[in-house]
Coordinates of C-alpha atoms in Angstrom, one line a residue:
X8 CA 31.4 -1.7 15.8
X9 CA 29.9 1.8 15.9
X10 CA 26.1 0.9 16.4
X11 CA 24.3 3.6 18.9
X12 CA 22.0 2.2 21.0
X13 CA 18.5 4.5 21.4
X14 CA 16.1 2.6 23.9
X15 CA 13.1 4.5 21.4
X16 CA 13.3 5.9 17.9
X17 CA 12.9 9.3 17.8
X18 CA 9.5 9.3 16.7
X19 CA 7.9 7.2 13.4
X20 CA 10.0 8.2 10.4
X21 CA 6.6 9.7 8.0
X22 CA 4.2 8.4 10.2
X23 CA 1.4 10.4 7.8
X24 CA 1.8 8.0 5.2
X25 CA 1.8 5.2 7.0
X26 CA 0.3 2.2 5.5
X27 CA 0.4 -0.3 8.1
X28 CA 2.5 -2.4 10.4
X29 CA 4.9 -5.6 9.1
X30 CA 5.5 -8.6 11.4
X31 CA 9.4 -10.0 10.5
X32 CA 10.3 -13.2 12.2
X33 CA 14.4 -14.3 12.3
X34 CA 16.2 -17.5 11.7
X35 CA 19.6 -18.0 11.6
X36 CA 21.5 -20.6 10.2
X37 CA 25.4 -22.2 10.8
X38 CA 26.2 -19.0 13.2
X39 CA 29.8 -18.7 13.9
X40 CA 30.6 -20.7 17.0
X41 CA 32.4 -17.9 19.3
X42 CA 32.4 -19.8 22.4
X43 CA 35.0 -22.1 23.8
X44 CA 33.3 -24.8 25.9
X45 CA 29.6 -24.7 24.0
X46 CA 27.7 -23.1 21.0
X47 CA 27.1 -19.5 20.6
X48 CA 24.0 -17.7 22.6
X49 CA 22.7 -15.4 19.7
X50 CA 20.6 -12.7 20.1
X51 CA 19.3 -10.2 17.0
X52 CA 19.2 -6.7 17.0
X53 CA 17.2 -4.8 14.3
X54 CA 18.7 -1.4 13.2
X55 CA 16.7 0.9 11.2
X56 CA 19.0 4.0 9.4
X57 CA 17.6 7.8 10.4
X58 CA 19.4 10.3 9.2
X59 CA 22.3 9.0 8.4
X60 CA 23.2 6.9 11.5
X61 CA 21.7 3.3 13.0
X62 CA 19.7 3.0 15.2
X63 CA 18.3 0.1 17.4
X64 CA 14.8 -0.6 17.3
X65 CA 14.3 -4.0 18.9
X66 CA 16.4 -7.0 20.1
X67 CA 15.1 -10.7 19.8
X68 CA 15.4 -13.1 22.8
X69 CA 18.9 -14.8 23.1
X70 CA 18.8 -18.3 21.8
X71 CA 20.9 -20.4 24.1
X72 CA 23.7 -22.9 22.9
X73 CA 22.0 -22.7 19.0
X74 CA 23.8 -22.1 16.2
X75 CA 20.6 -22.4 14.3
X76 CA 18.7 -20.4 16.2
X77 CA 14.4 -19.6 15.7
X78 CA 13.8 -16.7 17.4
X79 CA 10.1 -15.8 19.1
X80 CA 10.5 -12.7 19.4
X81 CA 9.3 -10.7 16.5
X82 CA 10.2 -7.1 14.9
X83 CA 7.0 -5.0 14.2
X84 CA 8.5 -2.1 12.0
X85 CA 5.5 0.3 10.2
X86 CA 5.5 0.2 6.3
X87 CA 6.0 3.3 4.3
X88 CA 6.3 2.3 0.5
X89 CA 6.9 6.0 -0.6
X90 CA 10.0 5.5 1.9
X91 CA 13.7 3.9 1.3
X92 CA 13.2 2.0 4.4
X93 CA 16.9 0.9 5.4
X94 CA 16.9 -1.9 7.9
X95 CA 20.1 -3.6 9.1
X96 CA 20.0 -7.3 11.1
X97 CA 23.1 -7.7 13.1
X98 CA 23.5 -11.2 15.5
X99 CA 25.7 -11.1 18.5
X100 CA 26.7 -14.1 20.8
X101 CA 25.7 -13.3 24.1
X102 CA 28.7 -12.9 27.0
X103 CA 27.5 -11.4 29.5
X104 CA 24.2 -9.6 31.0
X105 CA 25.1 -6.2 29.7
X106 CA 23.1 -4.2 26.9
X107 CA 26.2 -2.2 25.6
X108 CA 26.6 -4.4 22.2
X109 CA 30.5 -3.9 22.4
X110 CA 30.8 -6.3 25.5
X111 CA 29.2 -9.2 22.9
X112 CA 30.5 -11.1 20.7
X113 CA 29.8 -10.1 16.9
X114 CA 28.5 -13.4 14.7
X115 CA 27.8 -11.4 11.8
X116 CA 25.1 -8.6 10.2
X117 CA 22.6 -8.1 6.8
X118 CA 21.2 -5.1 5.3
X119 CA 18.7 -4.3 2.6
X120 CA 15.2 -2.0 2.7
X121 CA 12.1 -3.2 4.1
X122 CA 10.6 -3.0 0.4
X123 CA 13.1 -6.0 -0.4
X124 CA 11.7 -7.8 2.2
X125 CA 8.2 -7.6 1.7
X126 CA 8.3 -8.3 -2.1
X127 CA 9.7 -11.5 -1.5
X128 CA 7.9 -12.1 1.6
X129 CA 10.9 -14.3 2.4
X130 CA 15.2 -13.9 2.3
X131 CA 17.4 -16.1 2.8
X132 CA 20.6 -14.1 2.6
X133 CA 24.7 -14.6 3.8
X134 CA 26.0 -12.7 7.2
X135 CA 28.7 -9.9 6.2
X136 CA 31.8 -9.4 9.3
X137 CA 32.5 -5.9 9.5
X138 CA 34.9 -6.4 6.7
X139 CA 32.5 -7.4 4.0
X140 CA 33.3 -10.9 4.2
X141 CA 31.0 -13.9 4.8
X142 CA 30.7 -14.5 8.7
X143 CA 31.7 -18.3 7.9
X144 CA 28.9 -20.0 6.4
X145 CA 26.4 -17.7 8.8
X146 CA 22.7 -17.0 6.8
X147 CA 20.1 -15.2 7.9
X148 CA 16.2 -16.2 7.1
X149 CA 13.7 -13.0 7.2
X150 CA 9.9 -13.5 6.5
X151 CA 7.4 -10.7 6.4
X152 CA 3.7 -10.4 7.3
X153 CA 1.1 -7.9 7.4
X154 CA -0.1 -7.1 10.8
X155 CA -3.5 -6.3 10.3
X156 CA -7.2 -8.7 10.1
X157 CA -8.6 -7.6 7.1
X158 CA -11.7 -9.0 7.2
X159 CA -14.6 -7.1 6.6
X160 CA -18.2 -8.6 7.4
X161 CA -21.3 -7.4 5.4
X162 CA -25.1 -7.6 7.1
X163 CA -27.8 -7.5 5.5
X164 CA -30.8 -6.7 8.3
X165 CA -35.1 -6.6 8.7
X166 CA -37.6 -6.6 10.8
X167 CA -40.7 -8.5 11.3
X168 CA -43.8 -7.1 13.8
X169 CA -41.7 -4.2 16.2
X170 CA -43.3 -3.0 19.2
X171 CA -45.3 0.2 18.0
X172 CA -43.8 3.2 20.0
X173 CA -45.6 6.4 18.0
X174 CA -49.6 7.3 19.5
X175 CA -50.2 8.1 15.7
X176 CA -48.1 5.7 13.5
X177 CA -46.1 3.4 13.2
X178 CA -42.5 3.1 14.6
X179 CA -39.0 4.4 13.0
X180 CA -36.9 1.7 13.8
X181 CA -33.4 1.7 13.7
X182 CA -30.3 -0.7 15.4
X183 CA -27.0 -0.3 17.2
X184 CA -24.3 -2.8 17.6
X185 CA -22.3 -2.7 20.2
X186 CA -19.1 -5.0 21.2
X187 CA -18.0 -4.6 25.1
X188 CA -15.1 -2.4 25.9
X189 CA -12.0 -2.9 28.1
X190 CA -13.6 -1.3 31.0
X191 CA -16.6 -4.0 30.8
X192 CA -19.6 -1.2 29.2
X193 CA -20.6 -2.1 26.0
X194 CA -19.5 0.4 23.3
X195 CA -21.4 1.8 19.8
X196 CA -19.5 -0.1 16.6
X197 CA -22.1 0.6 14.5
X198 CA -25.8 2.5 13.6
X199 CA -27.9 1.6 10.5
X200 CA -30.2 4.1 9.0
X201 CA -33.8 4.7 10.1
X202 CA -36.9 3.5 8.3
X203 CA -39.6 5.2 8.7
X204 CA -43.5 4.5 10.0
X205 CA -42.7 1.0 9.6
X206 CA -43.1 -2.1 11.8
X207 CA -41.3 -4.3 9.2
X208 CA -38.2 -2.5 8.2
X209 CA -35.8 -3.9 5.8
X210 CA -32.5 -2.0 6.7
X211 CA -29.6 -1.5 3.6
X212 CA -26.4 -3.9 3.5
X213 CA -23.4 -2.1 5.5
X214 CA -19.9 -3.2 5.6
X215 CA -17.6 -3.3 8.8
X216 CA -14.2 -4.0 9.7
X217 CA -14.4 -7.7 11.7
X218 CA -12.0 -6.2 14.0
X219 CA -14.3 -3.0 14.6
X220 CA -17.2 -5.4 15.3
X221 CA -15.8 -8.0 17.4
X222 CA -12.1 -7.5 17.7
X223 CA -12.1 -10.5 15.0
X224 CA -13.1 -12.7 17.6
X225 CA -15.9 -14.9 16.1
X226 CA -17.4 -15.9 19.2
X227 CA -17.1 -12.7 21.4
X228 CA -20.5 -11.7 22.2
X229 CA -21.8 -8.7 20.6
X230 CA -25.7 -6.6 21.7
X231 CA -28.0 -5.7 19.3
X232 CA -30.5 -2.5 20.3
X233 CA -33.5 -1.6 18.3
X234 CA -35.0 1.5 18.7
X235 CA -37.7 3.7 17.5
X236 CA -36.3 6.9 16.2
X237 CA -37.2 10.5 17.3
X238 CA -36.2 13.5 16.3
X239 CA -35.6 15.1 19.9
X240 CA -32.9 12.5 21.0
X241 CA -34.8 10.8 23.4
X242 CA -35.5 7.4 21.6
X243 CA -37.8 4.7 22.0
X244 CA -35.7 1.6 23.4
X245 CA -38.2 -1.4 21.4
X246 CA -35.3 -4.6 22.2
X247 CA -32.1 -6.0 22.1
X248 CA -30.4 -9.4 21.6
X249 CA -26.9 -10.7 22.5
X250 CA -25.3 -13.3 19.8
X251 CA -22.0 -13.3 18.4
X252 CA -20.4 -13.5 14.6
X253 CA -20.1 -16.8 14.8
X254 CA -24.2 -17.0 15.1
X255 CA -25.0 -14.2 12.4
X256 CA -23.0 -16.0 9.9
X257 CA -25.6 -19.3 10.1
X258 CA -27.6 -17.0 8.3
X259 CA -27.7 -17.4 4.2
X260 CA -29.5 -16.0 1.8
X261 CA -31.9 -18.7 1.4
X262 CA -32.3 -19.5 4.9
X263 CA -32.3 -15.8 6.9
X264 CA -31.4 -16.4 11.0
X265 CA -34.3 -15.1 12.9
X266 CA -33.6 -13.7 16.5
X267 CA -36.3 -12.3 18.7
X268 CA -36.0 -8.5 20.2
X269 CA -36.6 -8.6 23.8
X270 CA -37.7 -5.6 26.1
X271 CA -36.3 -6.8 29.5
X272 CA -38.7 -4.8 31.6
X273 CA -41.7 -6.0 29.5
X274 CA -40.6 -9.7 29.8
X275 CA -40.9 -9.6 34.0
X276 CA -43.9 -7.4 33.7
X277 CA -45.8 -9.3 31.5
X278 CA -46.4 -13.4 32.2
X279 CA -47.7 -14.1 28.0
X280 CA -44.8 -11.9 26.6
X281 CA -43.3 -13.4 23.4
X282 CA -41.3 -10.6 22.2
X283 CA -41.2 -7.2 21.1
X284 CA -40.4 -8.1 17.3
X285 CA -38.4 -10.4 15.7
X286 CA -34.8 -9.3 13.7
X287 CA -34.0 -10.7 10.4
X288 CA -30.5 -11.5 9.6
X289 CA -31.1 -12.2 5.5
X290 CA -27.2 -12.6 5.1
X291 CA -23.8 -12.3 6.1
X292 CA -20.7 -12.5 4.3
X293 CA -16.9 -12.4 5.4
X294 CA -15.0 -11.1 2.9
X295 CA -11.1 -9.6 2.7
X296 CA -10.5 -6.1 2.5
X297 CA -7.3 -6.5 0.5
X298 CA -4.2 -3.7 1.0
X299 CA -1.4 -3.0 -0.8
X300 CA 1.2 -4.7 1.3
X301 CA -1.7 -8.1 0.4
X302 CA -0.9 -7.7 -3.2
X303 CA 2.2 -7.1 -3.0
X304 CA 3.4 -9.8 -0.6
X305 CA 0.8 -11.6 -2.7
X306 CA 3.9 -11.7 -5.4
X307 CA 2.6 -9.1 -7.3
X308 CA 5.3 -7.0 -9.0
X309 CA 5.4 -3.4 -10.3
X310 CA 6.7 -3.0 -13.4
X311 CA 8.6 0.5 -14.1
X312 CA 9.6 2.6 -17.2
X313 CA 11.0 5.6 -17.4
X314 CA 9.9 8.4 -20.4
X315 CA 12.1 11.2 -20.8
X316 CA 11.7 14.3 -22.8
X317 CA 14.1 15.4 -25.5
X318 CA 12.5 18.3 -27.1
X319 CA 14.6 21.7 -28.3
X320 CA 13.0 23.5 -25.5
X321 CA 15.2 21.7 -22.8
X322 CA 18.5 23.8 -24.5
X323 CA 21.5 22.0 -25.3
X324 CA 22.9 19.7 -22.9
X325 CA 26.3 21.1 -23.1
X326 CA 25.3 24.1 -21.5
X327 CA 24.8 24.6 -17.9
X328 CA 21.2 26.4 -18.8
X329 CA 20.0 23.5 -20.2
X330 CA 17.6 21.5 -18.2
X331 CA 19.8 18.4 -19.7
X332 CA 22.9 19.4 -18.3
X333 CA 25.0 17.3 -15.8
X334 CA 26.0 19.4 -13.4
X335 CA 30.0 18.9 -12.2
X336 CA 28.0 16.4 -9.3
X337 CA 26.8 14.3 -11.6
X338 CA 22.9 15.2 -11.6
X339 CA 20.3 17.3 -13.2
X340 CA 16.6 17.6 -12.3
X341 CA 16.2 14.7 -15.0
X342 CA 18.4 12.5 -13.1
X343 CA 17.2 13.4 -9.5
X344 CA 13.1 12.6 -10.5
X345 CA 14.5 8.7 -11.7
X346 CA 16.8 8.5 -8.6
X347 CA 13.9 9.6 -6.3
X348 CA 10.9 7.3 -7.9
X349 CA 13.3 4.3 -9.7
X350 CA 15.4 3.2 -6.2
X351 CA 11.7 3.0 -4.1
X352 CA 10.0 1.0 -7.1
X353 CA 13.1 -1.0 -7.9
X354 CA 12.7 -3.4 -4.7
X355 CA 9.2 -4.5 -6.2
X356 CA 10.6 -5.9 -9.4
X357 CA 12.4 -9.2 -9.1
X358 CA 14.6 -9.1 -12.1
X359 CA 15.2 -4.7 -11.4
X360 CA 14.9 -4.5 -15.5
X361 CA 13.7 -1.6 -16.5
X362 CA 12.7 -0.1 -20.1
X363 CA 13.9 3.3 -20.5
X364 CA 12.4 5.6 -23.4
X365 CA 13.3 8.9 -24.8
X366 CA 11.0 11.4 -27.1
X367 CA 11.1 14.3 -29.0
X368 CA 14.3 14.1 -30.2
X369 CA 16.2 13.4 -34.2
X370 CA 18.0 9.7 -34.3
X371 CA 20.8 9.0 -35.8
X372 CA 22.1 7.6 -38.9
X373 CA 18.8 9.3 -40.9
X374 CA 17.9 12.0 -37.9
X375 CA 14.2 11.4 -37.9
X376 CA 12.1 12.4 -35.3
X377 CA 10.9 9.6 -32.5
X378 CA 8.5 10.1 -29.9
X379 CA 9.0 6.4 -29.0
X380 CA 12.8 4.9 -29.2
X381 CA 15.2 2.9 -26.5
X382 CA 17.7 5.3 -24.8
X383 CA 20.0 2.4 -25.3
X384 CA 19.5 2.3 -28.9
X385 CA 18.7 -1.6 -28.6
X386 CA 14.7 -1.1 -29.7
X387 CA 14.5 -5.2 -29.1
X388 CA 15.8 -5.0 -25.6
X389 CA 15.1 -1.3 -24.1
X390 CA 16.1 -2.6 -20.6
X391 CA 18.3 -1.1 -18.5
X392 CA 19.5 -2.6 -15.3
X393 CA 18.2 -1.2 -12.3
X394 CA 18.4 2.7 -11.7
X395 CA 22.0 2.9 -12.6
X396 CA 21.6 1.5 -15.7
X397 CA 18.7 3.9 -16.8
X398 CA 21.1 7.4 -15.5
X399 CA 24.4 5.1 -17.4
X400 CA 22.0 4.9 -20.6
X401 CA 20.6 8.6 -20.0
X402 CA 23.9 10.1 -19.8
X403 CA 25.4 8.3 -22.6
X404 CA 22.5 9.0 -25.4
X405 CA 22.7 12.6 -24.9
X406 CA 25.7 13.3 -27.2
X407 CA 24.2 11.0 -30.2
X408 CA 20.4 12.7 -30.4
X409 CA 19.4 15.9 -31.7
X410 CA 16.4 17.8 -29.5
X411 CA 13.7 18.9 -31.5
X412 CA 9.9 18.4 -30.2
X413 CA 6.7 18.3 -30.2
X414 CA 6.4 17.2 -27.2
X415 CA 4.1 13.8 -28.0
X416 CA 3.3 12.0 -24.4
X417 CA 0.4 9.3 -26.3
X418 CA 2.7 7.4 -28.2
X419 CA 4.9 6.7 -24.9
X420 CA 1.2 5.8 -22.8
X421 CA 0.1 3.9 -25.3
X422 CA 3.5 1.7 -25.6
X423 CA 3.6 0.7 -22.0
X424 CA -0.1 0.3 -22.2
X425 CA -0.3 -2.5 -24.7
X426 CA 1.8 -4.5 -22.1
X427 CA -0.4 -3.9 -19.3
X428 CA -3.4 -4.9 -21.2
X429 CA -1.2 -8.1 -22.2
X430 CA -1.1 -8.6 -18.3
X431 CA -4.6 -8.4 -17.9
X432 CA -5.1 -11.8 -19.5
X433 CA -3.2 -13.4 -16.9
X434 CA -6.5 -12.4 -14.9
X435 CA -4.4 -12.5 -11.8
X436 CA -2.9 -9.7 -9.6
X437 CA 0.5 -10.7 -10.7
X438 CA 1.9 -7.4 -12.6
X439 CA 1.1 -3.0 -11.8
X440 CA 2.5 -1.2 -14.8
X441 CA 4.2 2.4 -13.5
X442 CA 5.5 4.5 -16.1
X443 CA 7.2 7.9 -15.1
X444 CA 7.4 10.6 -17.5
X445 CA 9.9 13.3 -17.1
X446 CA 9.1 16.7 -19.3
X447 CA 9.9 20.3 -19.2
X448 CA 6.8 21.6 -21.2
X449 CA 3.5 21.4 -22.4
X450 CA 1.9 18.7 -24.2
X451 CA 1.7 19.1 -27.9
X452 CA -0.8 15.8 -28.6
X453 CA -3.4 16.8 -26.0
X454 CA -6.5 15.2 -27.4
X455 CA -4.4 12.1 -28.5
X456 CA -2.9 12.0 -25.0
X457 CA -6.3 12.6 -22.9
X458 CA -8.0 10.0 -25.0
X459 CA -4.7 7.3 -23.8
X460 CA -4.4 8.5 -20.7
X461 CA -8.8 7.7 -20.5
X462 CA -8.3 4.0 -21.9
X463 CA -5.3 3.5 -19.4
X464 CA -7.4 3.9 -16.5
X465 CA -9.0 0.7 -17.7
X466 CA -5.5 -1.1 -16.9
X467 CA -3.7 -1.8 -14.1
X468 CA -1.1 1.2 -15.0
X469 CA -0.4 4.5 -13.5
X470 CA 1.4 7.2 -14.7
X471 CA 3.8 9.7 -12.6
X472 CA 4.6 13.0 -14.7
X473 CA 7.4 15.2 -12.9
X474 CA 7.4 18.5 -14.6
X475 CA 11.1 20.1 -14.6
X476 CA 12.3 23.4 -15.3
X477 CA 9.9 26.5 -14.9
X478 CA 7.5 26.1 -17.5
X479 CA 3.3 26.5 -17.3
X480 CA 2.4 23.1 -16.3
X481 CA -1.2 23.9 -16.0
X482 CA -2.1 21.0 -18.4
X483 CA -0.4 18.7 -16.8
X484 CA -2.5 19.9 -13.8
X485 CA -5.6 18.8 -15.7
X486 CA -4.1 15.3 -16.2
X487 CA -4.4 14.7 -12.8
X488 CA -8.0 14.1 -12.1
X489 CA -7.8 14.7 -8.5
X490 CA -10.3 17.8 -8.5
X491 CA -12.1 16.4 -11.5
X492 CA -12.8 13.1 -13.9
X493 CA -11.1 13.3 -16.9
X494 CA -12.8 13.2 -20.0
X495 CA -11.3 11.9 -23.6
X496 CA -12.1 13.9 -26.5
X497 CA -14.7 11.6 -27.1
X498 CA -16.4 12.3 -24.0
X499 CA -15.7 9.0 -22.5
X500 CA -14.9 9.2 -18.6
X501 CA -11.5 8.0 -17.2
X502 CA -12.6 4.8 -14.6
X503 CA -10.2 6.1 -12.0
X504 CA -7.7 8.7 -11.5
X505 CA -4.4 7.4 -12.5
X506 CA -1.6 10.4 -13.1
X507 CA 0.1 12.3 -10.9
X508 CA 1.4 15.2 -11.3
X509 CA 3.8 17.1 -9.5
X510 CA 6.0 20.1 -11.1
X511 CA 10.3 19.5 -9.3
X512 CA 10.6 23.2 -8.7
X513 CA 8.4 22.2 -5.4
X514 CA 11.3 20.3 -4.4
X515 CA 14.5 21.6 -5.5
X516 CA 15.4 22.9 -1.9
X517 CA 14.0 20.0 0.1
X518 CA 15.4 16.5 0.9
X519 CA 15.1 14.0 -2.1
X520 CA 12.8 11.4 -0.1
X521 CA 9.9 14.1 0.0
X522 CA 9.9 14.4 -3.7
X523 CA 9.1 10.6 -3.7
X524 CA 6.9 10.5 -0.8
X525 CA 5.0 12.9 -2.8
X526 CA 4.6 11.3 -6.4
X527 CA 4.3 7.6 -5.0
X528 CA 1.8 8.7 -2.2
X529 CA -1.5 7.4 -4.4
X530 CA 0.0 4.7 -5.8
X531 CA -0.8 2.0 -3.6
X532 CA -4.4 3.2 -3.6
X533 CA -4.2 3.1 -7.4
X534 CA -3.1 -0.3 -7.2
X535 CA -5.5 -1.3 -4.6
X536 CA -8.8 -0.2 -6.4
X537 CA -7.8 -1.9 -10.0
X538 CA -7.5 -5.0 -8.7
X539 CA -10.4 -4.6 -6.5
X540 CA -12.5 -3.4 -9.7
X541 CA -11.2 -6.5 -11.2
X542 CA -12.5 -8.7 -8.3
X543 CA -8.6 -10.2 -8.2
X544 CA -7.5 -11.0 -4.9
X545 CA -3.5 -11.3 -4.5
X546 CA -2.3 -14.6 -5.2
X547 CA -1.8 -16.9 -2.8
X548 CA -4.0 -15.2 -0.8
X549 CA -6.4 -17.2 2.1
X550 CA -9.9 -17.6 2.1
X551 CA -11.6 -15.3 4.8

C-alpha cells in the first residue's frame, strides 16, 4: 500500500477561497473480519490528494471487536467548491500500537471528491481492495455537515429618559455590547450609531452574527454600556445592564422588553436612585444567514450547459491554427475551459446530464445557419453524459458543421433561461442554472444579448464566458458588471451581476485548477444572493 504518512498537510490547499469548514462522520458496515480469535479493530484514515500523491489528514478512533463500526471521531476538512477536492477513506484493522499503516491490517478503501459528498449530504458506497475488487461485502457510510452557526440576530434598540451629560443640551447617546472574553474582560461585539441631543433615542435595526454576540450561547451573559458621545474621545459613561439572548428575545414587537441603565457609582451614592434611563428592546429576531454549502446540502442542484462557438473566425478545425483544432494530446483551449469548469460542477448534479449547444455554424442536410442546435444533433435530447460526453459529442460534430458566424450569444441566454424561469415556479431552492459559453470573438447581437443577459439576472442563472484565442474581448469585459451595473438597451438595470468573464490566454501557462478557481470564484455568492432575494431558504433546512 503506498500511502505516505504527513503528521500535517502542507499548508490549506487555496486557503483564499475558502468557504468554510465540513464536519464528515464514518460508518462502516460488514468490514472484513481479519482476525483469528475475534472481530476486526477498525480504525479510518482520511487521505486528501496534493499534488499528485496522498496524503493523511486525520485518523478516527479504532473501534474495538466491531465489524460495524460508528466512529466518534470526526474529519473536519475546509470546503473549496472552485477546487477538485479528492478525498480518499481507507479502514485498517488494528494489530498493533504502531502508526506506520503497513504493520495493519487493510479492510478495504473509497474515493470520490468532497463536492460528491456534500451534494448528497450522505454515501453509502462499497470498499474497493487494492485490486479494484469489493472488500467482501465492506460499505462505507459518509455524511457531511457544515461547521458553522449561522444564526444572525437583529435588534432593534431606544431609549426612554437618559441621564443628561451636556451643561447645554441634551445627551448623544450611543451603546456597546460586549460578550466576555477568554481571559475574563469583557470585549466590544458591537457599537450602534449616535443620536444626537436627545434623551429618548431610537437607535436603527443592526444585524450580528449570534456567534459574534454570544458565541451562540443563548444564555451566556452579555453588558450593555450607554454612553453619551463626545467628540474628543472621552465619553460620558450614562449605564449599563447585564442580560443575556435568551432575555432580549422576550421582547416582540408588540410588547418591547424594558431594562433599566444603571450608573453603579450613582446607585451607592444616592439612597432614592431609580436609574439613569431606561433601554428599549422593541424587537429581536433570529434569523439564518444561509451559505452556499446550506443550499447546496439543502439538495439544491446546479444545473450546467455548455455553449460553444462555431463561427468562421475560429479557422478550420483541420488546421493546427485553428482555435478548434485537437491537438495530437487530445485537447484545444475549447476542450480545456469544459474540462476545467464541467468536472467541478458535475458533482452537484445528480443525474451528471448535461445539454451541450453549438452556434454560429451551417447544419447539415440544408446548411442553414443556427445559433441554437444540439452538438449531438438529437434537438429532443441535447444531453450529454457527464464531461466526457460533452468533449465525445464536441469532437465528433466538428467534421459535419460548416463555421460561419455571427457570433449570436442571446439566442443561447435566452434558451437556458426559459428553463430557469420554469424553476422558479417550484418557488423552492431546488435548481441554479450555470451556462458556460465558450467564444473566440466579439458579440455580434450586443443589444439583443445585454437586454437577455439584464432579464437573466432576474433568475437563478449565471453565466461563465471563457474567451479563447487572442481576440479584443473588451465587450465581454462590459458583460461582467463587476466595475459597473449593466444596463439593457432599454435602460433597465441588471438586479445582480451574474457573468463572468475571464479571457484563457490568462491561463494557458498555469495549472488547469486556477483557471476554475477563477471563473467559479463568484458563483456561490451568485447563488447565495438569488435565493436570498427570493426569501427561499434551502430545503430541508431548520428553523433558527
Amino acid at each position: 500500500m503506498a500511502y505516505t504518512v504527513t503528521p500535517s498537510p502542507a499548508g490549506p490547499v487555496g486557503s483564499q477561497y475558502c468557504v468554510c469548514k465540513v464536519e464528515l462522520s464514518i460508518c462502516g458496515q460488514n468490514l472484513l473480519d481479519r482476525d483469528v480469535t475475534s472481530k476486526s479493530d477498525p480504525f479510518c484514515v482520511l487521505f486528501m490528494e496534493v499534488n499528485g500523491k496522498w496524503v493523511e489528514l486525520d485518523r478516527t478512533e479504532t473501534a474495538v471487536n466491531n465489524l460495524n463500526p460508528a466512529f466518534a471521531k470526526k474529519f473536519i476538512v475546509d470546503y473549496h467548491f472552485e477546487e477538485v477536492q479528492k478525498l480518499k477513506f481507507a479502514l485498517f484493522d488494528q494489530d498493533k500500537s504502531s502508526t506506520q499503516l503497513y504493520e495493519h491490517d487493510f479492510l478495504g478503501e473509497f474515493s470520490c471528491t468532497l463536492g460528491m459528498i456534500v451534494s448528497s449530504k450522505k454515501i453509502t458506497r462499497t470498499l474497493l481492495l487494492g485490486n479494484g475488487k469489493p472488500a467482501g461485502k465492506g460499505m462505507i457510510t459518509i455524511a457531511a455537515q457544515e461547521l458553522s452557526d449561522n444564526r444572525v440576530i437583529t435588534l432593534s434598540m431606544a431609549g426612554r429618559k437618559l441621564d443628561k451629560k451636556d451643561l447645554f443640551g441634551k445627551s448623544d447617546p450611543f451603546l456597546e455590547f460586549h460578550k466576555p472574553g477568554d481571559d475574563g474582560k469583557w470585549m466590544l461585539v458591537h457599537r450602534t450609531e449616535v443620536i444626537k441631543y436627545t434623551l429618548d433615542p431610537v437607535w436603527k435595526p443592526f444585524t450580528v452574527p449570534l456567534v459574534s454576540l454570544c458565541d451562540g450561547d443563548m444564555e451566556k451573559l452579555i453588558k450593555v454600556v450607554c454612553y453619551d458621545y463626545d467628540s474628543d474621545g472621552g465619553h460620558d459613561f450614562i449605564g449599563e445592564f447585564q442580560t443575556s439572548v435568551a432575555r432580549l428575545c422576550e421582547a416582540q414587537d408588540a410588547s418591547p422588553l424594558e431594562l433599566e441603565c444603571i450608573n453603579p457609582k450613582k446607585q451607592k451614592k444616592k439612597r432614592n436612585y431609580k436609574n439613569s434611563g431606561i433601554i428599549i428592546v422593541k424587537s429581536c429576531k433570529i434569523t439564518r444567514d444561509f451559505s452556499f454549502l446550506d443550499y447546496i446540502l439543502g439538495g439544491c442542484q446546479l444545473m450546467f450547459t455548455v455553449g460553444i462557438d462555431f463561427t468562421a473566425s475560429n479557422g478550420n478545425p483541420q488546421e493546427p491554427s485553428s482555435l478548434h483544432y485537437i491537438n495530437p494530446l487530445g485537447t484545444n483551449e475549447y476542450l480545456s475551459a469544459i474540462w476545467a469548469v464541467g468536472q467541478i460542477i458535475q458533482d452537484y448534479d445528480s443525474d451528471k446530464m448535461f445539454p451541450a449547444l453549438g452556434f454560429g455554424a451551417q447544419l447539415p442536410p440544408d446548411w442553414k445557419v443556427s445559433h441554437e442546435f444540439a452538438i449531438n444533433f438529437n434537438p429532443r435530447n441535447p444531453f450529454c453524459s457527464g464531461v466526457e460526453g460533452i468533449v465525445q459529442a464536441y469532437s465528433a460534430c466538428l467534421p459535419h458543421i460548416r463555421f460561419y458566424g455571427p457570433t449570436n450569444f442571446s439566442p443561447i441566454i435566452n434558451h437556458v433561461a426559459r428553463f430557469a424561469a420554469q424553476a422558479t415556479q417550484q418557488e423552492t431552492a431546488s435548481q441554479y442554472f450555470i451556462l458556460l459559453i465558450i467564444t473566440d470573438g466579439v458579440i455580434s447581437d450586443m443589444d439583443e444579448t445585454r437586454h437577455a443577459v439584464v432579464q437573466a439576472s432576474k433568475l437563478p442563472m449565471s453565466i461563465i464566458i471563457v474567451g479563447v484565442g487572442n481576440a479584443d474581448f473588451a465587450a465581454m469585459e462590459f458583460l461582467d458588471g463587476d466595475s459597473r451595473v449593466l444596463h439593457s438597451y432599454t435602460g433597465e438595470e441588471a438586479v445582480r451581476d451574474i457573468v463572468q468573464f475571464v479571457p484563457f490566454r490568462n491561463f494557458r501557462n498555469v495549472p488547469k485548477e486556477t483557471l476554475a478557481k477563477a471563473v467559479l470564484a463568484e458563483l456561490p455568492q451568485q447563488v447565495v444572493q438569488y435565493f436570498k432575494h427570493q426569501n427561499l431558504p434551502p430545503i430541508n433546512s431548520e428553523p433558527a
